[in-house]
mmCIF file of C-alpha atoms in Angstrom:
data_model
loop_
_atom_site.group_PDB
_atom_site.id
_atom_site.type_symbol
_atom_site.label_atom_id
_atom_site.label_comp_id
_atom_site.label_asym_id
_atom_site.label_seq_id
_atom_site.Cartn_x
_atom_site.Cartn_y
_atom_site.Cartn_z
ATOM 1 C CA MET I 7 -0.141 0.255 -0.136
ATOM 2 C CA LEU I 8 3.050 2.398 0.427
ATOM 3 C CA LEU I 9 3.402 2.321 -3.452
ATOM 4 C CA ALA I 10 0.013 3.492 -3.693
ATOM 5 C CA LEU I 11 -0.192 6.002 -1.143
ATOM 6 C CA LEU I 12 3.183 7.719 -2.632
ATOM 7 C CA LEU I 13 1.789 7.617 -6.140
ATOM 8 C CA CYS I 14 -1.689 9.278 -4.944
ATOM 9 C CA TYR I 15 0.219 11.960 -3.095
ATOM 10 C CA ALA I 16 2.411 12.688 -6.262
ATOM 11 C CA GLY I 17 -0.781 12.645 -8.340
ATOM 12 C CA PHE I 18 -2.475 15.097 -6.384
ATOM 13 C CA SER I 19 0.280 17.074 -5.928
ATOM 14 C CA ALA I 20 0.926 17.230 -9.772
ATOM 15 C CA LEU I 21 -2.912 18.016 -10.172
ATOM 16 C CA CYS I 22 -2.462 21.008 -7.297
ATOM 17 C CA LEU I 23 0.601 22.350 -9.075
ATOM 18 C CA SER I 24 -1.648 22.579 -12.212
ATOM 19 C CA MET I 25 -3.802 25.475 -10.827
ATOM 20 C CA ASP I 26 -2.336 29.041 -11.011
ATOM 21 C CA ARG I 27 -2.846 29.717 -7.307
ATOM 22 C CA HIS I 28 -1.097 26.664 -5.629
ATOM 23 C CA HIS I 29 1.796 26.753 -8.284
ATOM 24 C CA GLY I 30 2.232 30.344 -7.673
ATOM 25 C CA GLU I 31 2.611 29.915 -3.862
ATOM 26 C CA LEU I 32 4.838 26.886 -4.290
ATOM 27 C CA LEU I 33 7.050 28.090 -7.438
ATOM 28 C CA HIS I 34 6.615 31.797 -7.409
ATOM 29 C CA ARG I 35 5.402 32.074 -10.957
ATOM 30 C CA LYS I 36 2.411 31.256 -12.913
ATOM 31 C CA PRO I 37 2.730 28.078 -15.004
ATOM 32 C CA SER I 38 2.622 28.357 -18.452
ATOM 33 C CA PRO I 39 -0.589 26.345 -20.525
ATOM 34 C CA ARG I 40 2.026 23.610 -21.778
ATOM 35 C CA ARG I 41 3.354 22.946 -17.936
ATOM 36 C CA ARG I 42 -0.292 23.277 -16.679
ATOM 37 C CA LEU I 43 -1.322 20.518 -19.089
ATOM 38 C CA VAL I 44 1.760 18.248 -18.411
ATOM 39 C CA LEU I 45 1.152 18.501 -14.381
ATOM 40 C CA ARG I 46 -2.445 17.819 -14.979
ATOM 41 C CA LEU I 47 -2.145 14.780 -17.352
ATOM 42 C CA GLY I 48 0.568 13.509 -15.138
ATOM 43 C CA GLY I 49 -1.460 13.698 -12.319
ATOM 44 C CA TRP I 50 -4.221 11.820 -13.467
ATOM 45 C CA LEU I 51 -1.741 9.123 -14.962
ATOM 46 C CA LEU I 52 -0.186 8.822 -11.363
ATOM 47 C CA LEU I 53 -3.649 8.391 -9.964
ATOM 48 C CA LEU I 54 -4.843 6.159 -12.387
ATOM 49 C CA VAL I 55 -1.618 3.942 -11.871
ATOM 50 C CA SER I 56 -1.692 3.966 -8.119
ATOM 51 C CA ILE I 57 -4.764 1.349 -8.757
ATOM 52 C CA TRP I 58 -2.392 -1.058 -9.524
ATOM 53 C CA PRO I 59 -0.425 -1.873 -6.642
ATOM 54 C CA ALA I 60 -3.590 -1.999 -4.403
ATOM 55 C CA VAL I 61 -5.453 -4.268 -6.447
ATOM 56 C CA HIS I 62 -2.189 -6.259 -7.125
ATOM 57 C CA LEU I 63 -1.506 -6.925 -3.408
ATOM 58 C CA ALA I 64 -5.306 -7.525 -2.396
ATOM 59 C CA GLY I 65 -7.385 -8.347 -5.341
ATOM 60 C CA TRP I 66 -10.099 -6.437 -6.734
ATOM 61 C CA SER I 67 -12.601 -6.294 -4.074
ATOM 62 C CA ARG I 68 -10.336 -5.455 -1.209
ATOM 63 C CA GLY I 69 -8.061 -3.767 -3.153
ATOM 64 C CA LEU I 70 -10.306 -1.176 -4.645
ATOM 65 C CA VAL I 71 -11.680 -0.787 -0.768
ATOM 66 C CA GLU I 72 -8.237 -0.178 0.122
ATOM 67 C CA TRP I 73 -7.167 2.389 -2.590
ATOM 68 C CA CYS I 74 -10.139 4.635 -1.999
ATOM 69 C CA ALA I 75 -8.835 4.705 1.661
ATOM 70 C CA VAL I 76 -4.923 5.626 0.317
ATOM 71 C CA LEU I 77 -6.720 7.898 -2.209
ATOM 72 C CA MET I 78 -8.559 9.998 0.692
ATOM 73 C CA LEU I 79 -5.634 9.732 3.094
ATOM 74 C CA SER I 80 -3.299 11.564 0.598
ATOM 75 C CA ALA I 81 -5.590 13.971 -0.194
ATOM 76 C CA LEU I 82 -6.557 14.854 3.188
ATOM 77 C CA LEU I 83 -2.518 15.133 4.215
ATOM 78 C CA LEU I 84 -2.086 17.533 1.020
ATOM 79 C CA VAL I 85 -4.956 19.907 2.392
ATOM 80 C CA LEU I 86 -3.730 20.094 5.474
ATOM 81 C CA LEU I 87 -0.035 20.575 4.735
ATOM 82 C CA LEU I 88 -0.992 22.975 1.924
ATOM 83 C CA PRO I 89 -2.174 26.171 4.038
ATOM 84 C CA TYR I 90 0.781 25.722 6.988
ATOM 85 C CA ARG I 91 3.794 24.011 5.258
ATOM 86 C CA PRO I 92 3.172 24.434 1.580
ATOM 87 C CA ARG I 93 7.091 23.856 1.062
ATOM 88 C CA LEU I 94 6.779 20.728 2.940
ATOM 89 C CA ALA I 95 4.156 19.354 1.050
ATOM 90 C CA LEU I 96 6.178 20.289 -2.333
ATOM 91 C CA ILE I 97 9.315 18.390 -0.857
ATOM 92 C CA LEU I 98 7.193 15.131 0.349
ATOM 93 C CA ALA I 99 5.804 14.958 -3.224
ATOM 94 C CA GLY I 100 9.295 14.740 -4.930
ATOM 95 C CA ALA I 101 10.524 12.264 -2.243
ATOM 96 C CA GLY I 102 7.335 10.220 -2.712
ATOM 97 C CA LEU I 103 8.200 10.274 -6.470
ATOM 98 C CA LEU I 104 12.072 9.245 -5.764
ATOM 99 C CA ALA I 105 10.874 6.521 -3.139
ATOM 100 C CA SER I 106 8.108 4.998 -5.381
ATOM 101 C CA PRO I 107 10.577 2.753 -7.449
ATOM 102 C CA VAL I 108 11.833 1.618 -4.146
ATOM 103 C CA ALA I 109 8.430 0.735 -3.251
ATOM 104 C CA ALA I 110 7.953 -1.018 -6.230
ATOM 105 C CA PHE I 111 10.365 -3.523 -5.617
ATOM 106 C CA ALA I 112 8.890 -4.274 -2.382
ATOM 107 C CA VAL I 113 5.653 -5.260 -3.914
ATOM 108 C CA PHE I 114 7.467 -8.315 -5.906
#
């Protein structure tokens, strides 16, 4: 489930960065239309890919329920971090992307 959590958090962070307000707060500039599109597509792709480890480990019935729980947990973590520690939210997303290959090897 760690891999699903890391991918969900990174996906929500990318979707968050695709918005002008959050991109400006975190990176101190407005995103270009191309960057906004890449972040939006990347975020949705990460959220879709995050279903795979949950279903792979627990099967379709229990895996989808656990994936929904991980989805809500990662969204809650991002929503709680953004107002108080926005830089930490960005650092956690980057660290999660870097740690996800290690978590992927733990799945097998």
